[in-house]
Amino acid sequence: MQDRLRVAVATPLSEELCGLIERLEPRVDLIRDQELLPPVRYPADHAGDPSFVRTQEQQERFEKILDTAEALYGIPDERLPALRRVVEANPGLRWVHTMAAGGGAQVKAAELSADQLERVTFTTSAGVHAAPLTEFALLGLLAGAKNIPRLLADKAAHEWPQRRQMGQLREQTVLVVGLGGIGREVARVLAALGTRVIGTSRRGEPVDGVAELVHPDDLAAVVPGVDGIVVTLPGTSATEKLVGAEVLGAVRPGTTLVNVGRGSVIDEDALVGALGDGRIGFAALDVFAAEPLDPASPLWDLPNVLISPHTAALTAAEERRIAELFADNAGRLLDGHPLRNLVSTVEFY
């Protein structure tokens, strides 16, 4: 336990939210200089305006703040070289909180040494985005069940077709691939709607709202019996192309696919094929293997694909929720309690 915690604000954070953190955890000394932080272009713009450049004197002041802190609110400028620099330059640094839910991938990409990873604790903003991403997942599942592409095509053609049945989530089975904070919320909401939920788990621990647990290695055996798939997994070596050709080749024709995790979890080439032959009837994608999505990608032109530019989690409340999470974790650190959303330095998740 300790009395105070010196925290450097390394990413854009309004004075209003700085004040919120200080009220929620008065033992935090939140060091910031708004002149040294880039202006934001939209809510939760953690990197800030890319055209912002500090003078040499400003950069030296900024680095002095970072190098005398015990903790960082955010990765400096959201740049991994800047993170490596401060970890090397500041032996007193104990904790870095990342803005992203998948901040573990950033930590891995920073290529810190084993000693540095042991000295500095990293946490993520996982869970903060669960509610808006669940809503996007519902949007995708409902769009697939109600065949929105067909409705839009009929409207564009001014065509009033014969009545046809629509799917109903209450009568469907949905597979949630990944039962972290986002996946659990998706499962909870779907179960409340009457949907039967299957979820993936490596440990087999029961989860509220999930009727059946399956191991990720068994996806191909499970997907023939589901109507929809929601991917919520982070991008790691263990999850890369987990939803690949074998899984997509085994789905029931017309299955809806939603991805609110990371684009690398789905084999996009295999997905394009499955969308083309109707195995995947509709896909709602917020994330992609490479972002921005290549203008030449065939996904742009497929009528049964909804593309969201990795923005489904972005809401006006995101910054506040991250600030609240950080304040809670700061109190835990000061009181010697386990932190929430710790990054594994083995799996980086």
Short mmCIF file of C-alpha atoms in Angstrom, two decimals:
data_model
loop_
_atom_site.label_atom_id
_atom_site.label_comp_id
_atom_site.label_asym_id
_atom_site.label_seq_id
_atom_site.Cartn_x
_atom_site.Cartn_y
_atom_site.Cartn_z
CA MET A 1 0.00 0.00 0.00
CA GLN A 2 1.06 3.61 -0.59
CA ASP A 3 -0.28 7.09 0.10
CA ARG A 4 -0.14 8.77 -3.32
CA LEU A 5 0.22 7.84 -6.99
CA ARG A 6 1.85 10.19 -9.51
CA VAL A 7 0.12 9.72 -12.87
CA ALA A 8 1.12 11.35 -16.15
CA VAL A 9 -1.63 12.00 -18.69
CA ALA A 10 -0.05 10.70 -21.90
CA THR A 11 -3.10 10.87 -24.19
CA PRO A 12 -5.73 13.57 -24.79
CA LEU A 13 -7.99 13.90 -21.75
CA SER A 14 -10.28 16.85 -21.05
CA GLU A 15 -9.97 18.84 -17.85
CA GLU A 16 -13.49 17.73 -16.98
CA LEU A 17 -12.44 14.09 -17.01
CA CYS A 18 -9.15 14.86 -15.27
CA GLY A 19 -11.25 16.36 -12.51
CA LEU A 20 -13.49 13.29 -12.46
CA ILE A 21 -10.50 10.99 -11.87
CA GLU A 22 -9.23 13.26 -9.09
CA ARG A 23 -12.64 13.25 -7.40
CA LEU A 24 -13.09 9.49 -7.70
CA GLU A 25 -9.59 8.76 -6.39
CA PRO A 26 -8.23 11.77 -4.44
CA ARG A 27 -4.91 10.01 -3.80
CA VAL A 28 -3.96 10.37 -7.47
CA ASP A 29 -1.69 13.24 -8.45
CA LEU A 30 -2.71 13.66 -12.08
CA ILE A 31 0.09 15.52 -13.90
CA ARG A 32 -0.83 17.06 -17.25
CA ASP A 33 -0.21 20.04 -19.47
CA GLN A 34 -2.99 20.48 -22.01
CA GLU A 35 -0.67 22.51 -24.23
CA LEU A 36 1.42 19.38 -24.73
CA LEU A 37 -1.47 17.12 -25.72
CA PRO A 38 -2.80 17.04 -29.31
CA PRO A 39 -6.29 18.39 -29.99
CA VAL A 40 -8.96 15.76 -30.55
CA ARG A 41 -10.92 15.34 -33.78
CA TYR A 42 -13.85 13.45 -32.26
CA PRO A 43 -14.86 11.92 -28.90
CA ALA A 44 -12.38 9.33 -27.60
CA ASP A 45 -9.72 10.37 -30.12
CA HIS A 46 -6.90 8.94 -28.05
CA ALA A 47 -4.18 9.66 -30.60
CA GLY A 48 -5.34 13.19 -31.32
CA ASP A 49 -4.84 15.24 -34.46
CA PRO A 50 -1.93 13.70 -36.42
CA SER A 51 -0.89 17.15 -37.65
CA PHE A 52 -0.04 18.21 -34.08
CA VAL A 53 3.71 18.68 -33.58
CA ARG A 54 5.50 19.76 -30.42
CA THR A 55 8.45 22.08 -30.48
CA GLN A 56 11.68 20.65 -29.12
CA GLU A 57 11.13 22.51 -25.87
CA GLN A 58 7.57 21.18 -25.62
CA GLN A 59 8.71 17.63 -26.32
CA GLU A 60 11.31 17.86 -23.58
CA ARG A 61 8.65 19.09 -21.13
CA PHE A 62 6.31 16.30 -22.17
CA GLU A 63 8.96 13.63 -21.73
CA LYS A 64 9.95 15.04 -18.32
CA ILE A 65 6.36 14.59 -17.15
CA LEU A 66 6.33 11.02 -18.43
CA ASP A 67 9.75 10.17 -17.04
CA THR A 68 8.89 11.24 -13.49
CA ALA A 69 5.55 9.39 -13.25
CA GLU A 70 4.72 6.13 -11.54
CA ALA A 71 1.84 5.48 -13.90
CA LEU A 72 0.71 6.56 -17.37
CA TYR A 73 -2.83 7.28 -18.46
CA GLY A 74 -2.54 6.01 -22.02
CA ILE A 75 0.33 5.21 -24.34
CA PRO A 76 2.19 8.44 -25.22
CA ASP A 77 0.75 9.72 -28.51
CA GLU A 78 -0.49 6.13 -29.09
CA ARG A 79 2.98 5.45 -30.52
CA LEU A 80 4.85 2.29 -29.56
CA PRO A 81 8.36 3.83 -29.93
CA ALA A 82 7.26 6.47 -27.43
CA LEU A 83 6.12 3.73 -25.04
CA ARG A 84 9.45 1.92 -25.34
CA ARG A 85 11.33 5.16 -24.73
CA VAL A 86 9.51 6.01 -21.50
CA VAL A 87 9.76 2.45 -20.14
CA GLU A 88 13.51 2.55 -20.72
CA ALA A 89 13.97 6.09 -19.40
CA ASN A 90 11.76 5.85 -16.31
CA PRO A 91 12.84 3.13 -13.84
CA GLY A 92 10.09 4.24 -11.46
CA LEU A 93 7.28 3.49 -13.91
CA ARG A 94 5.01 0.81 -12.46
CA TRP A 95 1.79 0.87 -14.44
CA VAL A 96 0.50 1.82 -17.89
CA HIS A 97 -3.20 1.87 -18.69
CA THR A 98 -4.03 1.50 -22.39
CA MET A 99 -7.09 3.09 -23.95
CA ALA A 100 -7.89 0.11 -26.19
CA ALA A 101 -9.77 -2.99 -25.05
CA GLY A 102 -7.15 -4.94 -27.00
CA GLY A 103 -4.23 -3.06 -25.51
CA GLY A 104 -2.33 -6.31 -25.06
CA ALA A 105 -1.57 -6.31 -28.79
CA GLN A 106 0.03 -2.87 -28.42
CA VAL A 107 2.15 -4.07 -25.52
CA LYS A 108 3.33 -7.07 -27.54
CA ALA A 109 4.15 -4.90 -30.56
CA ALA A 110 6.23 -2.57 -28.37
CA GLU A 111 8.75 -5.45 -28.01
CA LEU A 112 9.69 -4.71 -24.42
CA SER A 113 12.22 -6.89 -22.65
CA ALA A 114 11.23 -9.59 -20.18
CA ASP A 115 12.60 -7.48 -17.32
CA GLN A 116 10.57 -4.48 -18.45
CA LEU A 117 7.40 -6.54 -18.73
CA GLU A 118 7.99 -7.85 -15.23
CA ARG A 119 8.57 -4.35 -13.81
CA VAL A 120 5.68 -2.53 -15.49
CA THR A 121 2.07 -3.65 -15.17
CA PHE A 122 -0.20 -3.05 -18.15
CA THR A 123 -3.99 -2.87 -18.09
CA THR A 124 -6.58 -2.36 -20.81
CA SER A 125 -9.96 -0.70 -21.17
CA ALA A 126 -11.71 -4.03 -21.76
CA GLY A 127 -15.37 -3.99 -20.78
CA VAL A 128 -15.81 -0.28 -21.41
CA HIS A 129 -16.93 -1.02 -24.95
CA ALA A 130 -19.18 -3.99 -24.15
CA ALA A 131 -22.52 -2.18 -24.32
CA PRO A 132 -22.10 -0.36 -27.67
CA LEU A 133 -20.47 -3.39 -29.30
CA THR A 134 -23.33 -5.57 -28.09
CA GLU A 135 -25.75 -3.18 -29.78
CA PHE A 136 -23.76 -3.45 -33.02
CA ALA A 137 -23.84 -7.24 -32.72
CA LEU A 138 -27.62 -7.09 -32.31
CA LEU A 139 -27.84 -4.78 -35.33
CA GLY A 140 -25.94 -7.30 -37.42
CA LEU A 141 -27.89 -10.33 -36.21
CA LEU A 142 -31.22 -8.59 -36.74
CA ALA A 143 -30.19 -7.35 -40.17
CA GLY A 144 -29.34 -10.90 -41.14
CA ALA A 145 -32.50 -12.38 -39.64
CA LYS A 146 -34.72 -9.81 -41.36
CA ASN A 147 -32.75 -9.99 -44.65
CA ILE A 148 -32.07 -6.26 -44.84
CA PRO A 149 -30.09 -6.55 -48.14
CA ARG A 150 -33.17 -8.05 -49.83
CA LEU A 151 -35.43 -5.33 -48.43
CA LEU A 152 -33.06 -2.61 -49.64
CA ALA A 153 -32.82 -4.20 -53.09
CA ASP A 154 -36.61 -4.38 -53.37
CA LYS A 155 -36.90 -0.76 -52.31
CA ALA A 156 -34.30 0.37 -54.85
CA ALA A 157 -36.21 -1.51 -57.55
CA HIS A 158 -39.59 -0.11 -56.40
CA GLU A 159 -40.70 -3.72 -56.13
CA TRP A 160 -43.43 -5.08 -53.83
CA PRO A 161 -42.69 -8.81 -53.65
CA GLN A 162 -44.84 -11.62 -52.33
CA ARG A 163 -44.84 -11.93 -48.56
CA ARG A 164 -41.97 -14.01 -47.22
CA GLN A 165 -41.03 -15.14 -43.76
CA MET A 166 -38.31 -13.51 -41.70
CA GLY A 167 -36.06 -14.94 -39.05
CA GLN A 168 -36.57 -14.23 -35.37
CA LEU A 169 -33.72 -14.09 -32.87
CA ARG A 170 -35.98 -15.65 -30.27
CA GLU A 171 -36.09 -18.81 -32.39
CA GLN A 172 -32.39 -18.86 -33.27
CA THR A 173 -29.14 -20.24 -31.91
CA VAL A 174 -26.16 -17.89 -31.89
CA LEU A 175 -22.52 -18.82 -31.32
CA VAL A 176 -20.49 -16.21 -29.42
CA VAL A 177 -16.80 -16.75 -30.17
CA GLY A 178 -15.07 -15.33 -27.12
CA LEU A 179 -16.63 -14.86 -23.67
CA GLY A 180 -14.65 -11.94 -22.32
CA GLY A 181 -16.36 -8.73 -21.22
CA ILE A 182 -17.89 -8.09 -24.65
CA GLY A 183 -18.89 -11.69 -25.30
CA ARG A 184 -20.54 -12.05 -21.91
CA GLU A 185 -22.64 -8.94 -22.49
CA VAL A 186 -23.63 -10.17 -25.95
CA ALA A 187 -24.63 -13.51 -24.43
CA ARG A 188 -26.61 -11.85 -21.64
CA VAL A 189 -28.62 -9.65 -23.99
CA LEU A 190 -29.27 -12.42 -26.51
CA ALA A 191 -30.43 -14.78 -23.78
CA ALA A 192 -32.81 -12.09 -22.52
CA LEU A 193 -34.34 -12.01 -26.02
CA GLY A 194 -34.89 -15.75 -25.88
CA THR A 195 -32.00 -16.71 -28.16
CA ARG A 196 -30.15 -19.92 -27.40
CA VAL A 197 -26.50 -18.98 -26.92
CA ILE A 198 -23.46 -21.20 -27.42
CA GLY A 199 -20.13 -19.77 -26.34
CA THR A 200 -16.48 -20.71 -26.72
CA SER A 201 -14.32 -21.29 -23.68
CA ARG A 202 -10.93 -22.88 -23.12
CA ARG A 203 -11.56 -23.40 -19.41
CA GLY A 204 -15.20 -24.46 -19.47
CA GLU A 205 -16.36 -22.06 -16.73
CA PRO A 206 -20.14 -21.47 -16.72
CA VAL A 207 -21.31 -18.08 -18.04
CA ASP A 208 -24.72 -16.52 -17.43
CA GLY A 209 -26.92 -16.72 -20.48
CA VAL A 210 -24.78 -19.34 -22.23
CA ALA A 211 -26.60 -22.65 -22.68
CA GLU A 212 -23.61 -24.59 -24.01
CA LEU A 213 -19.83 -24.17 -23.90
CA VAL A 214 -17.52 -25.44 -26.62
CA HIS A 215 -13.76 -25.39 -27.04
CA PRO A 216 -12.49 -23.01 -29.76
CA ASP A 217 -10.90 -25.98 -31.51
CA ASP A 218 -14.37 -27.45 -32.06
CA LEU A 219 -15.93 -24.56 -33.99
CA ALA A 220 -16.25 -26.47 -37.26
CA ALA A 221 -18.26 -29.17 -35.50
CA VAL A 222 -20.63 -26.65 -33.91
CA VAL A 223 -21.37 -24.09 -36.65
CA PRO A 224 -23.69 -26.34 -38.73
CA GLY A 225 -26.22 -25.98 -35.92
CA VAL A 226 -26.20 -22.20 -35.47
CA ASP A 227 -27.99 -19.33 -37.20
CA GLY A 228 -25.54 -16.60 -36.28
CA ILE A 229 -21.93 -16.15 -35.17
CA VAL A 230 -20.61 -13.19 -33.18
CA VAL A 231 -16.82 -12.86 -32.94
CA THR A 232 -15.55 -10.86 -29.95
CA LEU A 233 -12.00 -12.21 -29.62
CA PRO A 234 -8.84 -10.08 -29.51
CA GLY A 235 -6.10 -10.45 -32.09
CA THR A 236 -3.43 -12.85 -30.80
CA SER A 237 -1.31 -15.63 -32.26
CA ALA A 238 -3.82 -18.11 -30.78
CA THR A 239 -6.84 -16.46 -32.44
CA GLU A 240 -5.41 -15.62 -35.87
CA LYS A 241 -7.76 -16.94 -38.58
CA LEU A 242 -9.56 -19.06 -35.99
CA VAL A 243 -12.68 -18.56 -38.11
CA GLY A 244 -11.08 -19.86 -41.27
CA ALA A 245 -11.90 -21.91 -44.33
CA GLU A 246 -12.77 -25.05 -42.36
CA VAL A 247 -15.22 -23.26 -40.09
CA LEU A 248 -16.78 -21.15 -42.84
CA GLY A 249 -17.07 -24.21 -45.04
CA ALA A 250 -19.11 -25.97 -42.37
CA VAL A 251 -21.69 -23.26 -41.64
CA ARG A 252 -25.36 -23.66 -42.38
CA PRO A 253 -26.25 -21.76 -45.59
CA GLY A 254 -27.51 -18.26 -44.79
CA THR A 255 -25.68 -17.90 -41.47
CA THR A 256 -25.17 -14.36 -40.18
CA LEU A 257 -21.64 -13.36 -39.11
CA VAL A 258 -20.75 -10.36 -36.95
CA ASN A 259 -17.21 -9.33 -35.98
CA VAL A 260 -16.65 -6.83 -33.15
CA GLY A 261 -13.36 -8.37 -31.98
CA ARG A 262 -10.35 -8.11 -34.27
CA GLY A 263 -10.17 -8.58 -37.99
CA SER A 264 -7.33 -11.07 -37.80
CA VAL A 265 -9.63 -13.65 -36.17
CA ILE A 266 -11.44 -14.22 -39.49
CA ASP A 267 -9.79 -15.41 -42.70
CA GLU A 268 -11.06 -12.65 -45.00
CA ASP A 269 -10.35 -14.56 -48.22
CA ALA A 270 -12.41 -17.48 -46.96
CA LEU A 271 -15.11 -15.07 -45.81
CA VAL A 272 -15.38 -13.49 -49.25
CA GLY A 273 -15.91 -16.97 -50.71
CA ALA A 274 -18.55 -17.84 -48.11
CA LEU A 275 -20.39 -14.57 -48.75
CA GLY A 276 -20.32 -15.20 -52.47
CA ASP A 277 -21.85 -18.68 -52.36
CA GLY A 278 -24.41 -17.91 -49.66
CA ARG A 279 -22.93 -19.90 -46.80
CA ILE A 280 -22.72 -16.57 -45.00
CA GLY A 281 -25.97 -14.83 -45.82
CA PHE A 282 -25.04 -11.54 -44.17
CA ALA A 283 -21.96 -10.14 -42.43
CA ALA A 284 -21.69 -7.06 -40.22
CA LEU A 285 -18.02 -6.18 -39.84
CA ASP A 286 -16.58 -3.48 -37.60
CA VAL A 287 -12.97 -4.69 -37.82
CA PHE A 288 -10.69 -5.96 -40.56
CA ALA A 289 -7.34 -7.70 -40.92
CA ALA A 290 -5.78 -4.49 -42.27
CA GLU A 291 -7.23 -1.08 -41.49
CA PRO A 292 -8.28 1.07 -43.23
CA LEU A 293 -9.87 -1.58 -45.42
CA ASP A 294 -8.19 -1.65 -48.84
CA PRO A 295 -10.40 0.14 -51.42
CA ALA A 296 -9.77 -2.87 -53.68
CA SER A 297 -11.20 -5.35 -51.16
CA PRO A 298 -14.18 -7.25 -52.63
CA LEU A 299 -15.96 -6.78 -49.29
CA TRP A 300 -16.87 -3.22 -50.34
CA ASP A 301 -18.97 -4.38 -53.28
CA LEU A 302 -20.80 -7.34 -51.76
CA PRO A 303 -24.46 -6.42 -51.13
CA ASN A 304 -24.70 -8.74 -48.12
CA VAL A 305 -21.95 -6.99 -46.15
CA LEU A 306 -22.26 -4.09 -43.71
CA ILE A 307 -18.94 -2.26 -43.22
CA SER A 308 -18.30 -0.14 -40.14
CA PRO A 309 -14.90 1.62 -40.00
CA HIS A 310 -13.90 0.26 -36.56
CA THR A 311 -16.23 2.75 -34.97
CA ALA A 312 -18.97 0.61 -33.40
CA ALA A 313 -17.57 1.14 -29.89
CA LEU A 314 -17.26 4.90 -30.22
CA THR A 315 -19.81 6.73 -28.10
CA ALA A 316 -19.86 10.00 -26.18
CA ALA A 317 -19.59 8.00 -22.94
CA GLU A 318 -16.42 6.07 -23.85
CA GLU A 319 -13.92 8.55 -22.41
CA ARG A 320 -15.85 8.85 -19.16
CA ARG A 321 -16.07 5.09 -18.72
CA ILE A 322 -12.34 4.71 -19.29
CA ALA A 323 -11.65 7.46 -16.74
CA GLU A 324 -13.88 5.71 -14.21
CA LEU A 325 -12.15 2.39 -14.84
CA PHE A 326 -8.74 4.02 -14.42
CA ALA A 327 -9.75 5.68 -11.14
CA ASP A 328 -10.99 2.35 -9.79
CA ASN A 329 -7.74 0.62 -10.77
CA ALA A 330 -5.67 3.42 -9.27
CA GLY A 331 -7.43 2.84 -5.95
CA ARG A 332 -6.78 -0.88 -6.22
CA LEU A 333 -3.09 -0.26 -6.87
CA LEU A 334 -2.79 2.10 -3.92
CA ASP A 335 -4.58 -0.36 -1.63
CA GLY A 336 -2.58 -3.36 -2.81
CA HIS A 337 -5.53 -5.10 -4.49
CA PRO A 338 -5.47 -6.90 -7.87
CA LEU A 339 -6.02 -4.66 -10.88
CA ARG A 340 -8.80 -5.18 -13.40
CA ASN A 341 -7.98 -6.05 -17.02
CA LEU A 342 -4.37 -7.09 -16.49
CA VAL A 343 -2.47 -7.86 -19.70
CA SER A 344 -0.91 -11.30 -19.79
CA THR A 345 2.74 -11.02 -20.74
CA VAL A 346 2.52 -14.53 -22.18
CA GLU A 347 -0.57 -14.31 -24.39
CA PHE A 348 -0.75 -10.48 -24.40
CA TYR A 349 -4.45 -10.55 -23.77
#
